[in-house]
Coordinates of C-alpha atoms in Angstrom, one line a residue:
X27 CA 38.9 56.8 2.6
X28 CA 39.8 58.2 5.9
X29 CA 37.2 57.6 8.6
X30 CA 37.8 58.2 12.3
X31 CA 36.7 55.1 14.1
X32 CA 38.7 55.5 17.2
X33 CA 35.6 55.9 19.3
X34 CA 34.0 52.7 18.0
X35 CA 34.4 49.3 19.7
X36 CA 37.4 47.1 18.6
X37 CA 35.3 44.7 16.7
X38 CA 33.8 47.5 14.6
X39 CA 37.3 48.8 13.9
X40 CA 38.4 45.3 12.8
X41 CA 35.5 44.8 10.5
X42 CA 36.1 48.2 9.0
X43 CA 39.7 47.3 8.3
X44 CA 38.7 44.1 6.6
X45 CA 36.1 45.9 4.5
X46 CA 38.6 48.5 3.6
X47 CA 41.1 45.9 2.5
X48 CA 38.4 44.2 0.4
X49 CA 37.5 47.5 -1.2
X50 CA 41.1 48.2 -2.1
X51 CA 41.5 44.7 -3.6
X52 CA 38.3 45.1 -5.6
X53 CA 39.3 48.6 -6.8
X54 CA 42.7 47.3 -7.8
X55 CA 41.0 44.5 -9.8
X56 CA 38.7 47.0 -11.5
X57 CA 41.6 49.3 -12.5
X58 CA 44.0 46.5 -13.4
X59 CA 44.4 45.4 -17.0
X60 CA 45.5 42.0 -15.7
X61 CA 42.2 41.6 -13.8
X62 CA 40.1 42.5 -16.8
X63 CA 42.1 40.1 -18.9
X64 CA 41.5 37.3 -16.5
X65 CA 37.7 38.1 -16.4
X66 CA 37.7 38.0 -20.2
X67 CA 39.6 34.7 -20.3
X68 CA 37.2 33.2 -17.8
X69 CA 34.2 34.2 -20.0
X70 CA 36.0 32.8 -23.1
X71 CA 36.9 29.5 -21.2
X72 CA 33.2 29.1 -20.2
X73 CA 31.9 29.8 -23.7
X74 CA 34.4 27.5 -25.3
X75 CA 33.4 24.7 -22.8
X76 CA 29.7 25.2 -23.7
X77 CA 30.4 25.0 -27.4
X78 CA 32.7 22.0 -27.2
X79 CA 30.4 20.2 -24.7
X80 CA 27.4 20.6 -27.1
X81 CA 29.4 19.0 -29.9
X82 CA 30.9 16.1 -27.8
X83 CA 27.8 15.3 -25.7
X84 CA 25.8 13.4 -28.4
X85 CA 28.8 11.3 -29.3
X86 CA 29.4 10.4 -25.6
X87 CA 25.7 9.5 -25.1
X88 CA 25.8 7.3 -28.1
X89 CA 29.1 5.7 -27.1
X90 CA 28.2 5.1 -23.4
X91 CA 24.6 3.9 -23.9
X92 CA 24.6 0.0 -23.9
X93 CA 21.8 -2.3 -25.2
X94 CA 18.9 -2.3 -22.8
X95 CA 19.0 -6.1 -22.2
X96 CA 22.8 -6.3 -21.7
X97 CA 24.0 -7.2 -18.3
X98 CA 27.7 -7.8 -19.0
X99 CA 30.6 -6.1 -17.1
X100 CA 31.2 -3.8 -20.1
X101 CA 27.6 -2.8 -20.2
X102 CA 27.6 -1.9 -16.5
X103 CA 30.8 0.1 -17.0
X104 CA 29.2 2.0 -19.9
X105 CA 26.1 2.8 -17.8
X106 CA 28.3 4.2 -15.1
X107 CA 30.2 6.3 -17.6
X108 CA 26.8 7.5 -18.9
X109 CA 26.1 9.0 -15.5
X110 CA 29.3 11.1 -15.7
X111 CA 28.3 13.0 -18.9
X112 CA 26.9 16.0 -16.9
X113 CA 30.5 16.6 -15.6
X114 CA 31.6 17.4 -19.2
X115 CA 30.8 21.1 -19.1
X116 CA 32.4 22.1 -15.7
X117 CA 35.5 19.9 -16.4
X118 CA 36.1 21.5 -19.8
X119 CA 35.6 24.9 -18.3
X120 CA 38.2 24.0 -15.6
X121 CA 40.7 22.8 -18.2
X122 CA 40.3 26.0 -20.3
X123 CA 40.5 28.2 -17.2
X124 CA 43.7 26.4 -16.2
X125 CA 45.2 27.1 -19.6
X126 CA 44.1 30.8 -19.3
X127 CA 45.7 31.0 -15.8
X128 CA 49.1 29.9 -17.3
X129 CA 48.8 32.6 -19.9
X130 CA 48.0 35.4 -17.5
X131 CA 50.7 34.4 -15.1
X132 CA 53.2 34.4 -17.9
X133 CA 52.0 37.7 -19.2
X134 CA 51.2 39.6 -16.0
X135 CA 52.8 37.6 -13.2
X136 CA 49.4 37.1 -11.5
X137 CA 46.3 34.9 -11.9
X138 CA 44.2 35.4 -8.8
X139 CA 41.0 36.1 -10.5
X140 CA 41.1 33.3 -13.0
X141 CA 42.3 30.9 -10.3
X142 CA 39.2 31.7 -8.3
X143 CA 37.0 31.0 -11.4
X144 CA 38.9 27.8 -12.0
X145 CA 38.1 26.7 -8.4
X146 CA 34.5 27.7 -8.9
X147 CA 34.3 25.4 -12.0
X148 CA 35.8 22.6 -9.9
X149 CA 33.3 23.1 -7.1
X150 CA 30.4 22.9 -9.7
X151 CA 31.9 19.6 -10.9
X152 CA 32.1 18.2 -7.4
X153 CA 28.6 19.3 -6.6
X154 CA 27.3 17.4 -9.7
X155 CA 29.3 14.4 -8.7
X156 CA 27.8 14.3 -5.2
X157 CA 24.3 15.1 -6.2
X158 CA 23.7 13.2 -9.4
X159 CA 26.4 10.5 -9.8
X160 CA 27.2 9.0 -6.5
X161 CA 24.6 6.5 -5.4
X162 CA 26.2 4.7 -2.5
X163 CA 24.9 6.3 0.8
X164 CA 28.4 6.3 2.4
X165 CA 30.1 7.9 -0.6
X166 CA 27.3 10.5 -0.9
X167 CA 27.7 11.4 2.8
X168 CA 31.4 11.6 2.5
X169 CA 31.1 13.8 -0.6
X170 CA 28.6 16.1 1.0
X171 CA 30.5 16.7 4.3
X172 CA 34.1 16.3 3.1
X173 CA 34.6 16.7 -0.6
X174 CA 32.4 19.8 -1.1
X175 CA 33.8 21.8 1.9
X176 CA 37.4 21.0 0.8
X177 CA 36.7 22.1 -2.8
X178 CA 35.0 25.3 -1.5
X179 CA 38.0 26.1 0.6
X180 CA 40.3 25.5 -2.4
X181 CA 38.2 27.8 -4.6
X182 CA 38.5 30.7 -2.2
X183 CA 42.2 30.1 -1.5
X184 CA 41.8 29.1 2.1
X185 CA 42.7 25.4 1.8
X186 CA 46.5 25.8 2.0
X187 CA 46.5 28.1 5.1
X188 CA 44.0 25.9 6.9
X189 CA 46.1 22.8 6.1
X190 CA 49.2 24.5 7.5
X191 CA 47.3 25.4 10.7
X192 CA 46.0 21.9 11.1
X193 CA 49.5 20.5 10.6
X194 CA 50.9 22.8 13.2
X195 CA 48.2 21.9 15.8
X196 CA 49.5 18.8 17.7
X197 CA 47.7 16.3 19.9
X198 CA 49.6 14.4 22.5
X199 CA 48.6 11.1 24.0
X200 CA 51.3 10.0 26.4
X201 CA 54.5 9.6 24.4
X202 CA 52.6 9.7 21.1
X203 CA 52.1 13.1 19.3
X204 CA 50.3 13.7 16.0
X205 CA 48.8 16.6 14.2
X206 CA 45.1 17.2 13.7
X207 CA 45.7 17.0 10.0
X208 CA 47.1 13.5 10.4
X209 CA 44.1 12.5 12.4
X210 CA 41.6 13.8 9.9
X211 CA 43.5 12.3 7.0
X212 CA 43.6 9.0 8.7
X213 CA 39.9 9.0 9.4
X214 CA 39.0 10.0 5.8
X215 CA 41.4 7.7 4.1
X216 CA 40.7 4.8 6.4
X217 CA 36.9 5.1 5.8
X218 CA 37.6 5.1 2.0
X219 CA 39.9 2.2 2.2
X220 CA 37.7 0.0 4.2
X221 CA 34.6 1.0 2.1
X222 CA 36.6 0.0 -1.0
X223 CA 37.7 -3.2 0.9
X224 CA 34.0 -4.0 1.6
X225 CA 33.0 -3.4 -2.0
X226 CA 35.9 -5.5 -3.3
X227 CA 35.1 -8.3 -0.9
X228 CA 31.4 -8.3 -2.0
X229 CA 32.5 -8.4 -5.7
X230 CA 35.0 -11.2 -5.1
X231 CA 32.5 -13.2 -3.0
X232 CA 29.9 -12.9 -5.8
X233 CA 32.4 -14.0 -8.4
X234 CA 33.6 -17.0 -6.3
X235 CA 30.0 -18.1 -5.6
X236 CA 29.4 -18.4 -9.3
X237 CA 32.2 -20.9 -9.8
X238 CA 30.0 -24.0 -9.9
X239 CA 32.9 -26.3 -10.7
X240 CA 34.4 -25.7 -7.2
X241 CA 33.1 -27.5 -4.1
X242 CA 31.0 -25.4 -1.8
X243 CA 33.6 -25.7 1.0
X244 CA 36.3 -24.6 -1.4
X245 CA 34.3 -21.6 -2.5
X246 CA 33.8 -20.6 1.1
X247 CA 37.5 -21.0 1.9
X248 CA 38.4 -18.9 -1.2
X249 CA 35.9 -16.2 -0.2
X250 CA 37.3 -16.0 3.3
X251 CA 40.9 -16.0 2.0
X252 CA 40.1 -13.1 -0.3
X253 CA 38.4 -11.2 2.5
X254 CA 41.5 -11.6 4.7
X255 CA 43.8 -10.5 1.9
X256 CA 41.7 -7.5 1.0
X257 CA 41.3 -6.1 4.5
X258 CA 44.9 -7.0 5.5
X259 CA 46.2 -5.0 2.5
X260 CA 43.8 -2.1 3.4
X261 CA 45.2 -2.1 6.9
X262 CA 48.8 -2.1 5.8
X263 CA 48.2 0.6 3.3
X264 CA 46.5 2.8 5.9
X265 CA 49.4 2.4 8.3
X266 CA 51.8 3.5 5.5
X267 CA 49.6 6.5 4.7
X268 CA 49.6 7.5 8.4
X269 CA 53.3 7.1 8.6
X270 CA 53.1 4.3 11.2
X271 CA 56.1 1.9 10.8
X272 CA 55.0 -1.7 10.6
X273 CA 57.9 -2.7 13.0
X274 CA 56.0 -0.8 15.7
X275 CA 53.3 -3.4 15.4
X276 CA 55.6 -6.1 16.8
X277 CA 54.7 -5.2 20.3
X278 CA 51.0 -5.5 19.4
X279 CA 51.7 -8.9 17.8
X280 CA 53.5 -10.0 21.0
X281 CA 50.5 -9.0 23.1
X282 CA 48.1 -10.9 20.8
X283 CA 50.4 -13.9 21.1
X284 CA 50.3 -13.7 24.9
X285 CA 46.5 -13.3 24.8
X286 CA 46.2 -16.4 22.6
X287 CA 48.3 -18.3 25.0
X288 CA 46.1 -17.5 27.9
X289 CA 42.5 -16.2 27.4
X290 CA 42.0 -16.7 23.6
X291 CA 42.8 -20.4 23.3
X292 CA 39.2 -21.4 22.5
X293 CA 38.9 -18.6 19.9
X294 CA 42.1 -19.7 18.2
X295 CA 41.0 -23.3 18.3
X296 CA 37.6 -22.5 16.8
X297 CA 39.2 -20.4 14.1
X298 CA 41.7 -23.2 13.1
X299 CA 38.9 -25.8 13.3
X300 CA 36.9 -23.7 10.9
X301 CA 39.7 -23.6 8.4
X302 CA 40.1 -27.4 8.7
X303 CA 36.4 -27.9 8.1
X304 CA 36.5 -25.7 4.9
X305 CA 39.6 -27.5 3.6
X306 CA 38.2 -31.0 4.2
X307 CA 34.6 -30.2 3.2
X308 CA 33.2 -32.3 6.1
X309 CA 30.4 -29.8 6.7
X310 CA 29.3 -26.8 4.6
X311 CA 26.3 -24.5 4.1
X312 CA 23.2 -26.5 3.3
X313 CA 24.2 -29.7 5.0
X314 CA 21.7 -31.2 7.5
X315 CA 23.7 -32.4 10.5
X316 CA 22.8 -34.0 13.8
X317 CA 25.0 -33.2 16.8
X318 CA 26.2 -35.6 19.4
X319 CA 23.7 -34.1 21.9
X320 CA 20.8 -35.0 19.6
X321 CA 20.1 -31.5 18.2
X322 CA 19.8 -31.3 14.5
X323 CA 19.5 -28.6 11.9
X324 CA 20.6 -27.2 8.5
X325 CA 23.9 -25.3 8.4
X326 CA 22.9 -21.8 7.2
X327 CA 26.1 -19.8 7.9
X328 CA 29.7 -20.4 8.7
X329 CA 31.8 -17.9 10.6
X330 CA 35.4 -17.8 11.8
X331 CA 34.2 -19.0 15.2
X332 CA 31.2 -21.2 14.8
X333 CA 28.6 -22.9 12.5
X334 CA 25.1 -21.6 12.6
X335 CA 22.4 -24.3 12.4
X336 CA 18.7 -23.6 11.7
X337 CA 16.2 -26.1 13.0
X338 CA 12.9 -26.8 11.3
X339 CA 11.1 -24.8 13.9
X340 CA 13.1 -21.7 12.9
X341 CA 15.5 -21.7 15.9
X342 CA 19.3 -21.1 15.4
X343 CA 21.9 -23.2 17.1
X344 CA 25.4 -21.7 17.4
X345 CA 27.9 -24.6 17.4
X346 CA 31.6 -23.9 17.9
X347 CA 33.8 -25.1 15.0
X348 CA 35.9 -27.1 17.5
X349 CA 32.8 -29.4 18.3
X350 CA 32.7 -30.5 14.6
X351 CA 36.3 -31.7 15.0
X352 CA 36.3 -33.3 18.5
X353 CA 32.8 -34.7 18.7
X354 CA 30.6 -37.1 16.7
X355 CA 28.6 -35.3 14.1
X356 CA 26.1 -37.1 11.7
X357 CA 26.0 -35.3 8.4
X358 CA 22.9 -36.3 6.4
X359 CA 24.3 -34.2 3.5
X360 CA 21.1 -32.5 2.3
X361 CA 23.1 -31.4 -0.8
X362 CA 21.9 -34.0 -3.3
X363 CA 23.3 -37.2 -1.7
X364 CA 20.9 -40.1 -1.3
X365 CA 19.6 -41.4 2.0
X366 CA 17.6 -44.7 2.5
X367 CA 14.4 -44.5 4.4
X368 CA 11.9 -47.3 5.5
X369 CA 8.2 -47.4 6.3
X370 CA 6.5 -50.2 8.1
X371 CA 3.0 -51.5 7.4
X372 CA 0.8 -54.6 8.0
X373 CA -1.8 -56.6 6.1
X374 CA -4.4 -59.1 7.2
X375 CA -3.7 -62.9 7.6
X376 CA -6.3 -63.5 4.9
X377 CA -4.1 -61.7 2.3
X378 CA -2.1 -63.5 -0.4
X379 CA 1.3 -62.1 0.8
X380 CA 3.0 -63.0 -2.5
X381 CA 1.2 -60.0 -4.2
X382 CA 2.3 -57.4 -1.7
X383 CA 6.0 -56.8 -2.7
X384 CA 5.2 -56.1 -6.3
X385 CA 2.1 -53.8 -5.9
X386 CA 3.6 -51.8 -3.0
X387 CA 7.0 -51.3 -4.7
X388 CA 5.4 -50.1 -7.9
X389 CA 3.2 -47.7 -6.0
X390 CA 6.1 -46.3 -4.0
X391 CA 8.2 -45.9 -7.2
X392 CA 5.6 -43.4 -8.5
X393 CA 6.5 -40.8 -5.9
X394 CA 8.6 -38.1 -7.6
X395 CA 11.1 -37.9 -4.7
X396 CA 11.8 -41.6 -4.7
X397 CA 15.0 -42.5 -6.5
X398 CA 15.7 -45.5 -8.7
X399 CA 19.4 -45.5 -7.9
X400 CA 21.3 -46.8 -6.0
X401 CA 18.3 -49.2 -5.6
X402 CA 14.6 -49.2 -6.5
X403 CA 12.0 -49.5 -3.7
X404 CA 12.2 -52.9 -2.0
X405 CA 9.5 -54.6 0.1
X406 CA 10.6 -57.0 2.8
X407 CA 8.6 -59.4 5.0
X408 CA 9.5 -58.6 8.6
X409 CA 7.4 -61.0 10.7
X410 CA 4.1 -62.4 11.8
X411 CA 2.4 -60.1 14.3
X412 CA -0.4 -60.6 16.7
X413 CA -3.0 -58.9 14.4
X414 CA -1.4 -59.1 11.0
X415 CA 1.6 -59.8 8.8
X416 CA 4.4 -57.1 9.1
X417 CA 6.1 -55.7 6.0
X418 CA 8.5 -52.9 5.5
X419 CA 9.3 -50.9 2.3
X420 CA 12.8 -49.4 1.9
X421 CA 13.4 -46.6 -0.6
X422 CA 16.1 -44.1 -1.5
X423 CA 15.5 -40.3 -1.6
X424 CA 17.6 -37.2 -2.1
X425 CA 17.5 -35.3 1.2
X426 CA 15.9 -35.9 4.6
X427 CA 12.4 -36.8 5.8
X428 CA 11.6 -33.5 7.6
X429 CA 11.0 -29.9 6.9
X430 CA 9.8 -29.4 3.3
X431 CA 10.0 -33.2 2.6
X432 CA 7.3 -35.6 3.8
X433 CA 8.5 -38.8 2.3
X434 CA 7.3 -41.2 5.0
X435 CA 3.8 -39.6 5.1
X436 CA 3.5 -39.6 1.2
X437 CA 4.6 -43.2 1.0
X438 CA 2.1 -44.3 3.6
X439 CA -0.7 -42.6 1.6
X440 CA 0.5 -44.5 -1.5
X441 CA 0.5 -47.8 0.4
X442 CA -3.0 -47.2 1.8
X443 CA -4.4 -46.3 -1.6
X444 CA -2.9 -49.3 -3.4
X445 CA -4.0 -51.8 -0.7
X446 CA -7.6 -50.4 -0.9
X447 CA -7.5 -50.7 -4.7
X448 CA -6.7 -54.4 -4.4
X449 CA -9.2 -55.0 -1.5
X450 CA -6.4 -55.9 0.9
X451 CA -7.4 -55.4 4.5
X452 CA -5.1 -53.5 6.9
X453 CA -5.5 -55.2 10.2
X454 CA -6.3 -53.7 13.6
X455 CA -6.1 -55.5 17.0
X456 CA -8.8 -58.0 18.0
X457 CA -9.3 -59.2 21.5
X458 CA -11.3 -62.1 22.8
X459 CA -12.5 -61.7 26.4
X460 CA -13.2 -64.9 28.4
X461 CA -15.3 -64.5 31.6
X462 CA -14.7 -67.3 34.1
X463 CA -17.3 -68.2 36.8
X464 CA -19.9 -66.3 34.9
X465 CA -23.6 -67.4 35.6
X466 CA -24.9 -69.8 33.0
X467 CA -27.3 -68.4 30.5
X468 CA -30.9 -69.6 31.0

């Protein structure tokens, strides 16, 4: 074709040149035996993949389908593999196309057409992976905006030229220079590494929390140590991938040391105090503690810097870990340890007080929260009051008398009922008023 486009705008001339080059390439493919051979091999590769996938698919479905009621690790792994069965067809087609490419390159010295078809099969596999297999929102987002564009560029043969261009484009920040490709690779790999670190941390924390033979404080310490190791390893691996020598971090370490010496003393103290608390087990999640200031609550969360206490009215108190080391803390240990409570009551002076200890102790012992060990309920005579005889019942319970537990109130109800059953009067104050210099009654 010989068209005179000299009078047309430059952009039109450029587009015409591109169209002409495409036409010549397409014409060369149509007239080339190598191109026809590659087209034929692509069709054969696809048909062979279809036939083989139909034969293998039932076996894979039977192999990867676990029992419906199974929840073991192997069962979860089989369910995940079951989701990958739709990848069978495009993966087999890609493998057969790769074999065909080697044949055509050996026979004709070229394999452009079949390489494009191979990339197309790979793109279909990536699309199925992102659309049907990945369930995590972050991985699905990464697959949609990173994996699919990269595979599409690979399929059309533009990935290598684009990579070279990005490697050649440099960004300078002071004395530091790096390529755009290094920046993109660092962002993508860093996101994947820290996602994997988060997933690994969740799995390890779930596994550690199931180890009932370990003390709660030991489980928390093990979980925090695993978290530190996982994310520390991810950071070191990312630095190696980016080509940043670890020796260059010495300056950063020195700066952190200076910061700890001046402005971060409290943070370092709280962090070390938190480690000591976990090692000694003095306070852990679930314990009910009372601070030196009089505030009290249940520990609901431990962090590197502080303990989080929740009061019975739903408020949260953030207490620095250092306070648990340097101040007086009363730990009521609402984790199954026993606490002794006492409830006072009075009876009338007309009562046979020898009956009181036995009937009240038996009544209090019927409460489901009252323990028989270390001691059964005990009734003591405390004194002779103005209006009645004062007694007190002591009993042991597991927990504290607040929040969901109403031990004192329940015991008072039991005492009231048992005294009424035995016709024992609970006294109330009586006053005799004497009027002096009052007129005599007629």
